[in-house]
Coordinates of C-alpha atoms and ligand atoms in Angstrom, one line a residue:
M1264 CA -39.7 -27.1 9.7
S1265 CA -37.8 -28.9 12.4
L1266 CA -37.2 -27.5 15.8
S1267 CA -33.5 -27.6 15.6
F1268 CA -33.8 -25.3 12.6
L1269 CA -35.8 -22.9 14.7
A1270 CA -33.5 -23.1 17.6
T1271 CA -30.5 -22.3 15.4
S1272 CA -32.2 -19.4 13.8
I1273 CA -33.2 -17.9 17.2
T1274 CA -29.8 -18.5 18.5
S1275 CA -28.1 -16.9 15.6
T1276 CA -30.4 -13.9 15.8
T1277 CA -29.3 -13.6 19.4
S1278 CA -25.6 -14.0 18.8
N1279 CA -25.6 -11.6 15.9
N1280 CA -26.5 -8.9 18.3
P1281 CA -23.3 -7.8 20.1
L1282 CA -25.1 -6.5 23.2
W1283 CA -26.7 -9.9 23.7
R1284 CA -23.7 -12.0 22.8
K1285 CA -22.5 -14.2 25.6
K1286 CA -18.9 -13.1 25.4
T1287 CA -19.4 -9.4 25.3
N1288 CA -22.4 -9.0 27.5
P1289 CA -21.8 -9.6 31.1
L1290 CA -25.5 -10.4 31.5
F1291 CA -24.9 -13.6 29.7
N1292 CA -21.6 -14.5 31.3
V1293 CA -23.4 -16.7 33.6
S1294 CA -21.1 -18.0 36.2
K1295 CA -21.7 -21.2 38.0
R1296 CA -22.6 -20.6 41.6
R1297 CA -24.9 -22.3 44.0
L1298 CA -28.5 -21.4 43.8
N1299 CA -29.2 -18.6 46.3
I1300 CA -32.7 -17.3 46.4
S1301 CA -32.5 -15.8 49.9
C1302 CA -33.3 -12.4 48.6
E1303 CA -36.6 -13.3 47.3
Q1304 CA -37.8 -15.1 50.3
R1305 CA -38.7 -12.2 52.5
Q1306 CA -42.0 -13.3 53.9
D1307 CA -44.5 -10.5 54.7
D1308 CA -46.8 -13.1 56.2
L1309 CA -46.1 -14.0 59.7
H1310 CA -48.5 -16.8 59.8
V1311 CA -46.5 -19.1 57.6
I1312 CA -44.0 -21.7 58.6
D1313 CA -41.5 -23.7 56.7
R1314 CA -42.4 -27.0 55.1
R1315 CA -39.5 -28.7 56.7
N1316 CA -40.9 -28.1 60.2
V1317 CA -44.3 -29.5 59.0
L1318 CA -42.6 -32.5 57.5
L1319 CA -41.0 -33.3 60.9
G1320 CA -44.3 -33.0 62.6
L1321 CA -46.1 -35.2 60.2
G1322 CA -43.6 -37.9 59.9
G1323 CA -42.4 -36.9 56.5
L1324 CA -45.8 -36.8 54.8
Y1325 CA -45.4 -34.4 51.9
G1326 CA -48.5 -32.5 51.1
A1327 CA -50.1 -29.2 50.5
T1328 CA -53.0 -30.0 52.7
S1329 CA -51.2 -29.8 56.0
T1330 CA -52.4 -27.3 58.4
I1331 CA -51.1 -26.5 61.8
G1332 CA -53.5 -26.1 64.7
N1333 CA -54.2 -22.7 66.1
K1334 CA -54.1 -19.1 64.8
G1335 CA -54.6 -20.3 61.3
M1336 CA -51.0 -21.1 60.7
L1337 CA -50.5 -22.5 57.3
A1338 CA -48.1 -25.0 56.1
I1339 CA -46.3 -23.3 53.2
G1340 CA -43.4 -24.5 51.4
A1341 CA -45.5 -26.9 49.4
P1342 CA -46.6 -26.5 45.7
V1343 CA -50.0 -25.1 44.9
Q1344 CA -52.3 -28.1 44.0
P1345 CA -55.3 -28.3 41.7
P1346 CA -58.6 -27.4 43.1
D1347 CA -61.1 -29.9 44.5
L1348 CA -63.7 -30.0 41.7
S1349 CA -66.6 -30.8 44.0
K1350 CA -66.0 -27.5 45.9
C1351 CA -66.6 -24.8 43.3
H1352 CA -68.4 -21.8 44.5
P1353 CA -69.5 -18.5 43.0
A1354 CA -66.6 -16.3 41.8
T1355 CA -66.6 -12.5 42.1
D1356 CA -66.6 -10.0 39.3
D1357 CA -64.0 -7.6 40.5
E1358 CA -65.5 -4.4 39.2
T1359 CA -69.2 -4.9 40.0
K1360 CA -68.5 -7.1 43.1
Q1361 CA -71.3 -9.3 41.9
P1362 CA -71.1 -13.1 42.2
V1363 CA -70.6 -14.8 38.8
N1364 CA -70.7 -18.5 37.9
C1365 CA -67.2 -19.6 36.7
C1366 CA -67.5 -23.2 37.7
P1367 CA -66.6 -25.9 35.1
P1368 CA -69.5 -27.8 33.7
Y1369 CA -68.4 -30.9 35.6
S1370 CA -67.9 -31.3 39.3
T1371 CA -66.3 -34.7 39.3
A1372 CA -63.8 -36.2 36.9
S1373 CA -61.2 -39.0 36.9
V1374 CA -58.0 -36.9 36.7
V1375 CA -55.0 -38.5 35.0
D1376 CA -51.5 -37.1 34.9
F1377 CA -50.7 -35.2 31.7
V1378 CA -48.3 -37.0 29.4
P1379 CA -46.4 -34.5 27.3
P1380 CA -46.6 -35.1 23.5
S1381 CA -44.3 -37.6 22.1
H1382 CA -41.2 -36.5 20.2
S1383 CA -42.4 -38.1 17.0
E1384 CA -45.1 -35.5 16.9
G1385 CA -44.4 -32.6 14.6
I1386 CA -43.7 -29.1 15.9
R1387 CA -46.6 -26.7 15.6
V1388 CA -45.3 -23.3 14.6
R1389 CA -47.1 -20.2 15.9
K1390 CA -46.8 -17.2 13.6
P1391 CA -47.4 -13.5 14.0
A1392 CA -51.0 -12.5 13.5
H1393 CA -50.1 -9.7 11.2
E1394 CA -48.3 -12.0 8.8
L1395 CA -50.7 -14.9 8.6
N1396 CA -51.6 -15.9 5.0
T1397 CA -55.2 -16.2 3.9
E1398 CA -55.2 -20.0 4.3
D1399 CA -54.0 -19.7 7.9
V1400 CA -56.5 -17.0 8.7
E1401 CA -59.4 -19.1 7.3
K1402 CA -58.3 -22.1 9.2
F1403 CA -58.2 -20.1 12.4
K1404 CA -61.6 -18.6 11.8
E1405 CA -63.0 -22.0 11.0
A1406 CA -61.7 -23.5 14.2
I1407 CA -63.0 -20.6 16.3
A1408 CA -66.4 -20.8 14.5
K1409 CA -66.6 -24.5 15.3
M1410 CA -65.7 -23.9 18.9
K1411 CA -68.4 -21.1 19.2
A1412 CA -71.0 -23.5 17.7
L1413 CA -70.6 -26.1 20.4
P1414 CA -73.3 -26.3 23.0
D1415 CA -72.7 -23.9 25.8
D1416 CA -72.1 -26.6 28.5
D1417 CA -69.6 -28.4 26.4
P1418 CA -66.2 -28.0 28.1
W1419 CA -64.7 -27.4 24.7
S1420 CA -67.1 -24.6 23.8
F1421 CA -65.8 -21.1 23.4
N1422 CA -67.6 -19.8 26.4
Q1423 CA -66.5 -22.7 28.7
Q1424 CA -62.9 -22.2 27.5
A1425 CA -63.2 -18.5 28.3
T1426 CA -64.6 -19.3 31.7
I1427 CA -61.5 -21.3 32.7
H1428 CA -59.7 -18.0 33.0
C1429 CA -62.3 -16.8 35.4
T1430 CA -62.2 -20.1 37.4
Y1431 CA -58.5 -19.7 38.1
C1432 CA -58.5 -16.0 38.8
N1433 CA -61.8 -14.8 40.3
G1434 CA -62.0 -17.2 43.2
A1435 CA -64.2 -20.0 42.0
F1436 CA -62.0 -22.4 44.0
D1437 CA -60.0 -22.2 47.1
Q1438 CA -56.6 -23.9 47.2
A1439 CA -57.3 -27.5 48.0
G1440 CA -57.0 -28.5 51.7
I1441 CA -56.0 -25.1 53.1
E1442 CA -57.7 -23.7 56.2
P1443 CA -58.7 -21.0 56.5
P1444 CA -59.5 -20.9 52.8
V1445 CA -57.2 -19.2 50.4
L1446 CA -58.5 -18.3 46.9
L1447 CA -56.9 -20.1 44.0
Q1448 CA -55.3 -17.4 41.9
I1449 CA -52.8 -17.8 39.1
H1450 CA -51.9 -14.2 38.5
G1451 CA -49.4 -12.1 40.5
S1452 CA -46.8 -14.8 41.0
W1453 CA -44.5 -17.3 39.4
L1454 CA -47.5 -19.4 38.4
F1455 CA -48.6 -16.7 35.9
L1456 CA -46.5 -17.8 32.9
P1457 CA -46.8 -21.6 33.3
W1458 CA -50.5 -21.6 33.9
H1459 CA -51.2 -19.5 30.8
R1460 CA -48.9 -21.7 28.7
C1461 CA -50.9 -24.8 29.6
Y1462 CA -54.2 -22.9 29.1
L1463 CA -53.2 -21.9 25.5
Y1464 CA -51.7 -25.4 24.9
F1465 CA -55.1 -27.1 25.4
W1466 CA -57.0 -24.3 23.7
E1467 CA -54.8 -24.8 20.6
K1468 CA -55.1 -28.6 20.7
I1469 CA -58.9 -28.5 21.0
L1470 CA -59.1 -26.1 18.0
G1471 CA -56.9 -28.4 16.0
K1472 CA -59.1 -31.3 16.9
L1473 CA -62.2 -29.4 15.9
I1474 CA -60.9 -28.9 12.4
G1475 CA -59.1 -32.3 12.2
D1476 CA -55.7 -30.7 11.9
P1477 CA -53.1 -31.8 14.5
T1478 CA -50.6 -29.3 13.1
F1479 CA -52.8 -26.4 13.8
A1480 CA -51.0 -23.5 15.6
I1481 CA -52.6 -20.3 17.0
P1482 CA -51.2 -17.0 15.9
F1483 CA -49.4 -14.5 18.3
W1484 CA -49.9 -10.8 18.5
N1485 CA -46.4 -9.6 17.8
W1486 CA -46.8 -6.3 19.8
D1487 CA -43.1 -6.1 20.6
A1488 CA -42.3 -5.3 16.9
P1489 CA -43.3 -2.0 15.3
E1490 CA -45.4 -3.8 12.6
G1491 CA -47.3 -5.6 15.3
M1492 CA -48.0 -2.6 17.6
H1493 CA -51.6 -2.3 16.8
M1494 CA -54.6 -4.6 17.0
P1495 CA -54.0 -7.2 14.3
K1496 CA -56.4 -6.9 11.4
I1497 CA -57.5 -10.5 11.7
Y1498 CA -59.3 -9.7 14.9
L1499 CA -61.2 -6.8 13.4
G1500 CA -64.1 -6.9 10.9
N1501 CA -67.3 -7.4 12.8
S1502 CA -68.6 -10.4 10.8
S1503 CA -65.5 -12.5 11.7
P1504 CA -65.6 -15.1 14.4
L1505 CA -62.4 -13.5 15.7
Y1506 CA -64.2 -10.2 16.3
N1507 CA -65.4 -9.0 19.7
D1508 CA -67.2 -5.8 20.1
N1509 CA -66.2 -5.1 23.6
R1510 CA -63.0 -3.2 22.9
D1511 CA -61.6 0.3 22.8
K1512 CA -62.7 1.3 19.3
N1513 CA -60.5 4.3 19.5
H1514 CA -57.6 1.9 19.2
Y1515 CA -58.6 0.0 16.1
E1516 CA -56.3 2.2 14.0
S1517 CA -53.9 3.3 16.7
V1518 CA -50.4 2.4 17.7
F1519 CA -50.2 0.6 21.0
D1520 CA -48.6 2.8 23.6
Y1521 CA -47.3 0.6 26.5
K1522 CA -47.6 3.7 28.8
Y1523 CA -51.4 4.0 28.0
A1524 CA -53.7 4.6 31.0
Y1525 CA -57.4 5.0 30.9
N1526 CA -58.3 8.7 30.2
D1527 CA -55.2 9.2 28.0
P1528 CA -56.1 11.0 24.8
N1529 CA -57.3 8.6 22.1
P1530 CA -55.9 7.6 19.7
T1531 CA -52.2 8.4 19.9
S1532 CA -51.6 11.4 17.7
P1533 CA -49.6 10.8 14.5
S1534 CA -46.8 13.1 15.6
Q1535 CA -46.3 10.8 18.7
V1536 CA -46.2 7.5 16.9
D1537 CA -42.4 7.3 16.3
K1538 CA -41.7 8.3 19.9
V1539 CA -44.2 5.7 21.2
I1540 CA -42.7 2.9 19.1
R1541 CA -39.2 3.8 20.2
E1542 CA -40.1 4.0 23.9
N1543 CA -42.0 0.7 23.6
L1544 CA -38.9 -1.0 22.1
C1545 CA -36.7 0.5 24.7
Q1546 CA -39.0 -0.8 27.5
V1547 CA -38.8 -4.4 26.2
D1548 CA -35.1 -4.2 25.8
R1549 CA -34.6 -2.9 29.3
M1550 CA -37.0 -5.4 30.8
Y1551 CA -34.9 -8.3 29.5
K1552 CA -31.6 -6.8 30.4
E1553 CA -32.6 -5.9 33.9
T1554 CA -34.1 -9.3 34.7
I1555 CA -32.0 -11.8 32.9
R1556 CA -30.2 -12.9 36.0
N1557 CA -33.1 -12.7 38.4
P1558 CA -36.1 -14.7 37.1
E1559 CA -38.4 -13.5 39.9
L1560 CA -38.1 -10.0 38.5
F1561 CA -39.3 -11.2 35.1
M1562 CA -41.7 -14.0 36.0
G1563 CA -43.1 -13.0 39.4
K1564 CA -42.3 -14.2 42.9
A1565 CA -42.9 -17.4 44.6
L1566 CA -46.4 -18.5 45.5
R1567 CA -46.7 -21.6 47.7
A1568 CA -49.6 -23.6 48.9
G1569 CA -51.4 -21.6 51.6
Q1570 CA -50.1 -18.2 50.4
S1571 CA -52.4 -15.7 48.8
V1572 CA -51.9 -13.3 46.0
P1573 CA -50.8 -10.5 46.2
T1574 CA -48.5 -11.2 49.1
N1575 CA -46.0 -11.6 46.3
A1576 CA -45.2 -9.5 43.3
S1577 CA -45.9 -9.8 39.6
G1578 CA -42.9 -9.8 37.4
S1579 CA -42.1 -7.1 34.8
L1580 CA -43.6 -9.2 32.1
E1581 CA -46.9 -9.5 33.9
N1582 CA -47.1 -5.8 34.5
L1583 CA -46.5 -5.1 30.8
H1584 CA -49.1 -7.7 30.0
N1585 CA -51.6 -5.8 32.1
S1586 CA -51.1 -2.7 29.9
V1587 CA -52.0 -4.7 26.8
H1588 CA -55.3 -5.7 28.5
Q1589 CA -56.1 -2.2 29.5
W1590 CA -55.3 -0.8 26.0
S1591 CA -57.4 -3.4 24.2
G1592 CA -60.6 -3.3 26.4
P1593 CA -63.1 -0.5 26.6
P1594 CA -62.0 2.4 28.9
E1595 CA -65.0 2.3 31.2
S1596 CA -65.8 0.2 34.2
P1597 CA -66.4 -2.8 34.3
Y1598 CA -63.9 -2.9 31.4
Y1599 CA -65.4 -6.0 29.8
D1600 CA -64.0 -8.0 28.1
M1601 CA -60.2 -7.6 27.9
G1602 CA -59.7 -5.2 30.7
N1603 CA -61.2 -7.4 33.4
F1604 CA -59.9 -10.9 34.2
H1605 CA -63.3 -12.3 34.7
T1606 CA -64.2 -11.8 31.1
A1607 CA -60.8 -11.3 29.3
A1608 CA -60.7 -14.7 27.6
R1609 CA -64.1 -14.1 25.9
D1610 CA -62.1 -12.0 23.3
P1611 CA -60.1 -14.2 20.8
L1612 CA -57.5 -11.4 20.9
F1613 CA -56.7 -12.6 24.5
F1614 CA -55.1 -15.7 23.1
G1615 CA -53.1 -13.8 20.5
H1616 CA -51.9 -11.5 23.3
H1617 CA -51.0 -14.4 25.6
A1618 CA -49.3 -16.3 22.8
N1619 CA -46.9 -13.3 22.6
I1620 CA -46.5 -13.3 26.4
D1621 CA -45.6 -17.0 26.2
R1622 CA -43.2 -16.3 23.4
M1623 CA -41.5 -13.6 25.5
W1624 CA -41.0 -16.2 28.2
D1625 CA -39.7 -18.6 25.5
L1626 CA -37.2 -16.0 24.5
Y1627 CA -36.1 -15.4 28.0
N1628 CA -35.6 -19.1 28.6
N1629 CA -33.6 -19.2 25.4
F1630 CA -31.4 -16.3 26.4
R1631 CA -30.7 -18.1 29.7
G1632 CA -29.6 -21.3 27.9
H1633 CA -32.8 -23.2 28.6
R1634 CA -32.2 -23.5 32.3
P1635 CA -35.4 -23.7 34.3
E1636 CA -36.1 -20.3 35.8
F1637 CA -36.6 -21.8 39.3
K1638 CA -35.2 -25.0 40.6
D1639 CA -37.6 -24.9 43.6
P1640 CA -39.9 -27.9 43.8
D1641 CA -42.7 -25.7 44.9
W1642 CA -42.6 -24.2 41.4
L1643 CA -41.8 -27.4 39.4
E1644 CA -44.3 -29.5 41.2
A1645 CA -47.2 -26.9 41.3
S1646 CA -50.1 -28.3 39.3
F1647 CA -53.3 -27.4 37.5
I1648 CA -56.1 -29.3 35.8
F1649 CA -57.4 -28.8 32.3
Y1650 CA -59.9 -30.6 30.1
D1651 CA -57.9 -31.8 27.2
E1652 CA -58.4 -32.4 23.5
N1653 CA -59.3 -36.0 24.2
R1654 CA -62.1 -35.0 26.7
Q1655 CA -60.0 -36.1 29.6
V1656 CA -59.3 -34.1 32.7
V1657 CA -55.5 -33.9 33.1
K1658 CA -53.2 -32.7 35.9
V1659 CA -50.3 -30.7 34.5
K1660 CA -47.3 -29.8 36.5
V1661 CA -45.1 -26.7 35.9
K1662 CA -42.2 -29.1 35.1
D1663 CA -44.2 -30.5 32.2
C1664 CA -44.3 -27.1 30.5
L1665 CA -40.9 -25.5 31.1
T1666 CA -40.2 -25.1 27.4
S1667 CA -42.3 -24.9 24.3
H1668 CA -40.2 -27.7 22.9
Q1669 CA -41.6 -30.1 25.6
L1670 CA -45.1 -29.3 24.3
R1671 CA -44.1 -29.6 20.7
Y1672 CA -44.7 -26.1 19.5
A1673 CA -42.4 -23.2 18.6
Y1674 CA -42.6 -19.6 17.6
S1675 CA -41.5 -18.6 14.2
P1676 CA -38.2 -16.8 14.6
E1677 CA -39.0 -13.2 14.1
K1678 CA -36.6 -10.3 14.3
L1679 CA -36.3 -8.8 17.7
P1680 CA -36.2 -5.1 16.9
W1681 CA -35.9 -4.1 20.6
M1682 CA -32.7 -6.1 21.0
N1683 CA -29.5 -4.0 20.4
S1684 CA -31.7 -1.8 18.4
G1685 CA -29.2 1.1 18.2
L1686 CA -32.2 3.2 19.3
K1687 CA -31.6 6.2 21.5
C1688 CA -33.2 4.8 24.5
R1689 CA -31.7 6.8 27.3
K1690 CA -32.7 10.4 27.7
E1691 CA -30.3 13.1 26.8
K1692 CA -28.2 13.8 29.8
A1693 CA -28.7 17.2 31.4
S1694 CA -26.1 19.5 29.9
K1695 CA -23.1 19.9 32.1
K1696 CA -21.7 22.8 30.3
K1697 CA -20.4 25.6 32.4
G1698 CA -22.8 28.3 33.1
E1699 CA -25.9 26.3 32.2
K1700 CA -26.4 24.9 35.6
K1701 CA -28.0 28.1 36.8
S1702 CA -30.8 27.8 34.3
L1703 CA -31.9 24.4 35.7
Q1704 CA -34.6 24.7 38.3
L1705 CA -33.3 22.7 41.1
V1706 CA -35.4 21.8 44.1
S1707 CA -34.6 19.8 47.2
V1708 CA -36.2 16.4 47.8
S1709 CA -36.9 14.6 51.0
E1710 CA -37.0 11.0 52.1
F1711 CA -40.1 8.9 51.8
G1712 CA -40.7 8.9 55.6
T1713 CA -42.1 6.2 57.7
E1714 CA -45.8 6.6 57.1
P1715 CA -47.6 5.2 54.0
R1716 CA -48.4 7.9 51.4
T1717 CA -51.3 8.2 49.1
L1718 CA -50.3 8.6 45.5
T1719 CA -52.7 11.4 44.6
E1720 CA -50.0 13.5 43.0
T1721 CA -46.5 12.8 41.9
I1722 CA -44.2 11.8 44.7
R1723 CA -40.5 12.4 44.5
V1724 CA -38.3 11.0 47.1
I1725 CA -34.6 10.6 47.7
V1726 CA -33.5 7.0 48.4
P1727 CA -30.1 5.8 49.6
R1728 CA -28.3 3.0 47.8
P1729 CA -26.8 0.1 49.6
Q1730 CA -23.5 0.3 47.8
V1731 CA -21.9 2.7 45.3
S1732 CA -19.5 2.3 42.4
R1733 CA -20.1 -1.4 42.1
K1734 CA -17.5 -3.4 40.2
K1735 CA -18.4 -5.6 37.2
G1736 CA -17.9 -8.7 39.3
E1737 CA -20.2 -7.4 42.0
K1738 CA -22.9 -6.7 39.5
E1739 CA -22.6 -10.3 38.3
E1740 CA -23.2 -11.4 41.9
A1741 CA -26.2 -9.1 42.6
S1742 CA -28.6 -7.0 40.8
E1743 CA -29.6 -3.6 42.0
V1744 CA -33.4 -3.4 42.5
L1745 CA -35.7 -0.6 43.2
V1746 CA -38.5 -1.8 45.5
I1747 CA -41.8 0.0 45.9
R1748 CA -43.1 -1.6 49.1
E1749 CA -46.6 -2.3 50.4
I1750 CA -48.6 -1.1 47.5
D1751 CA -52.2 -0.9 48.5
A1752 CA -54.5 -0.6 45.5
P1753 CA -58.2 -0.8 46.2
H1754 CA -59.7 -4.3 46.1
G1755 CA -60.4 -5.4 42.6
T1756 CA -60.1 -2.2 40.7
A1757 CA -57.7 -1.0 38.0
A1758 CA -54.7 1.0 38.9
R1759 CA -51.4 2.2 37.5
F1760 CA -48.4 4.3 38.3
D1761 CA -45.1 4.9 36.5
V1762 CA -41.7 5.0 38.1
Y1763 CA -38.7 7.1 37.1
V1764 CA -35.2 7.3 38.4
S1765 CA -32.8 10.2 38.3
K1766 CA -29.5 11.2 39.9
P1767 CA -29.5 14.1 42.3
I1768 CA -27.2 17.0 41.6
E1769 CA -25.5 17.9 44.9
G1770 CA -28.6 16.8 46.8
L1771 CA -31.0 18.7 44.6
V1772 CA -33.1 17.6 41.7
S1773 CA -34.3 19.2 38.5
E1774 CA -37.8 19.2 37.2
D1775 CA -37.1 16.3 34.9
R1776 CA -38.5 13.0 36.0
G1777 CA -35.4 11.1 34.8
E1778 CA -35.3 7.7 33.3
F1779 CA -38.3 5.5 33.0
A1780 CA -37.8 2.4 35.2
G1781 CA -41.1 0.6 34.9
S1782 CA -44.8 0.6 35.9
F1783 CA -47.2 -1.0 38.3
V1784 CA -50.2 -2.0 36.3
K1785 CA -53.2 -3.7 37.8
I1786 CA -56.3 -4.9 36.1
P1787 CA -59.4 -5.7 38.2
H1788 CA -58.7 -9.0 39.9
T1789 CA -60.0 -10.7 43.0
Q1790 CA -57.8 -10.4 46.0
H1791 CA -57.8 -12.6 48.9
K1792 CA -60.1 -11.3 51.6
T1793 CA -60.4 -14.0 54.3
N1794 CA -57.4 -13.0 56.4
S1795 CA -57.8 -10.1 58.8
H1796 CA -55.0 -8.0 57.4
R1797 CA -55.0 -6.8 53.8
H1798 CA -52.4 -8.2 51.5
K1799 CA -50.3 -5.6 49.8
S1800 CA -48.2 -6.1 46.8
S1801 CA -44.8 -4.7 45.8
L1802 CA -43.1 -3.7 42.6
E1803 CA -39.5 -4.7 42.1
L1804 CA -37.6 -3.1 39.2
G1805 CA -34.0 -4.0 38.2
I1806 CA -32.0 -0.8 37.8
T1807 CA -28.4 -2.1 37.3
I1808 CA -28.2 -1.1 33.7
L1809 CA -30.4 2.0 34.1
L1810 CA -27.9 3.4 36.6
E1811 CA -25.1 2.8 34.1
D1812 CA -27.1 4.6 31.4
I1813 CA -27.7 7.7 33.5
E1814 CA -24.2 7.6 34.9
A1815 CA -25.3 7.3 38.5
E1816 CA -22.8 4.6 39.5
D1817 CA -21.1 6.8 42.0
S1818 CA -24.2 8.5 43.4
K1819 CA -24.9 7.6 47.0
K1820 CA -28.6 8.4 46.6
L1821 CA -31.2 8.3 43.9
V1822 CA -34.3 10.3 43.2
V1823 CA -37.3 8.2 42.6
T1824 CA -40.4 9.7 41.0
L1825 CA -43.7 7.9 41.3
V1826 CA -46.3 9.3 38.8
P1827 CA -49.9 8.4 39.5
R1828 CA -51.8 7.4 36.4
M1829 CA -55.0 5.7 37.5
G1830 CA -56.7 4.4 40.7
K1831 CA -56.2 5.3 44.3
V1832 CA -52.9 3.8 45.4
I1833 CA -51.2 3.9 48.7
I1834 CA -47.4 3.3 48.9
G1835 CA -45.7 2.0 52.0
G1836 CA -42.1 2.9 51.1
V1837 CA -39.3 3.0 48.5
D1838 CA -36.0 1.2 48.9
V1839 CA -33.0 0.2 46.8
D1840 CA -31.8 -3.3 47.5
L1841 CA -29.3 -5.7 46.1
F1842 CA -30.8 -9.0 45.0
K1843 CA -28.4 -11.9 44.7
V1844 CA -28.5 -13.4 41.2
D1845 CA -29.8 -16.9 41.0
D1846 CA -27.1 -18.6 39.0
Y1847 CA -26.6 -22.2 40.0
E1848 CA -24.9 -25.4 39.0
D1849 CA -27.1 -27.5 36.7
Ligands
LIG2983 CU1 -54.8 -14.4 32.9 CU2 -53.8 -11.8 30.5 O1 -54.4 -12.7 32.0

């Protein structure tokens, strides 16, 4: 199967759906304007300075290792670099706070630049796990069994491969050359998608090597389609090399509810299944529509050398991805394996899940006409190191893995049931019939206030909008974004809250929460702890389409409802802002 065939089938799937068609959907009517990312560059960190100033000071030396004298000022505005292999230290298990060894089995290596596969190489086609034929399943099992049979200290071994995830996310390394030290962390920023793409790429190539099949492709867990919204059978069956016992066994036969939080009733009751599936599909559809013009909303925000997570925010895709981890892993602390980053990749299911995440990025890139999501060199030049299928340590740059095509793999073109699904996604509007208004219980809502608030019970606040009744052209220039600021979730632990938006009725609000806008979902992961102040994250949710759906275009204010689901979370504030779209000339 050639790639052009795949590309055509994906494109035609896309263009068959009127909502997504370029001509009819303003989202895809991408105008050519200069790149403007000013909206995403609010720096919360006052200790950072711009690279250009550093460059002047250093006579043009370009590097991530520059530091500026006193007060721990860091040179940012440089791409995150691979770690110094000789400086690995114990990592931290987020839940237990115990040190763990996540260092690679080598501390020196001659690192060569990654060379993307040649175009004469065939395209490896990743298929949905629930549709694999027996031959494909057996091949996958054989490869994993061989990987598991390797000596534990072999960088190709299943355990060492799983440890790589811990290395890059639990603080086994600091960012090279940065003082004071900043933990290397590839979650919670624009590095999330490219790093995981590379990780899977080498995992797949090594598996192929182990079974002598260069065409070998890993399956993906197609959890964005109704048939895939459960744990794929291939990962079940406790004698299989694909099995892992550390999961939530209540979910083996259950539909995957994206809104699941620990302590929810297990499993989802049969009467709820249709509703859960519909709401899941609607959530994916909305995620794409609200983020298609603003990659930072989908992918996560910038992370430059010297900055630490979670100064910046995860994108919508990463938040949704966290729900999959929580639903798959066991519901008790320390949530091993899937529910804790330190251990997540010990479960073969992890790779099926991440292949789908990668596929969703691939779709996003496709919808946007294959333009790189960011033109910023601090993204394109950011780099990581991996131990490859030729037993060579290679340095891979983000720009090497912007598309699956560059890496010679593709996803089988599945139907996208969330896209233009004709599903009733929006909630029924409150009846406006005369006389019925009295029966609605209306209460007044106040503003958030200036002090941070702990989310122990549902918080409802009224938030002014920067502009009302925006015209079509104005919406093409800027997306309306709900910003939940300064989210302080306890170090390392799991947390979740859901966000709803509704329109006030003459300054009052009904009991109804309104329309679901998105969730903040956090799985245990190591935060930076060397700086004196705590880093807080934020949640940014596009609401341009949502406001059309609830007919709140002309409303000067919105009611935002924050529903606590898990963990102790403190919120700094809630705003509605306009984010300039990122369109630019190629
Ligand atoms: Cu690196 Cu799903 O996490």
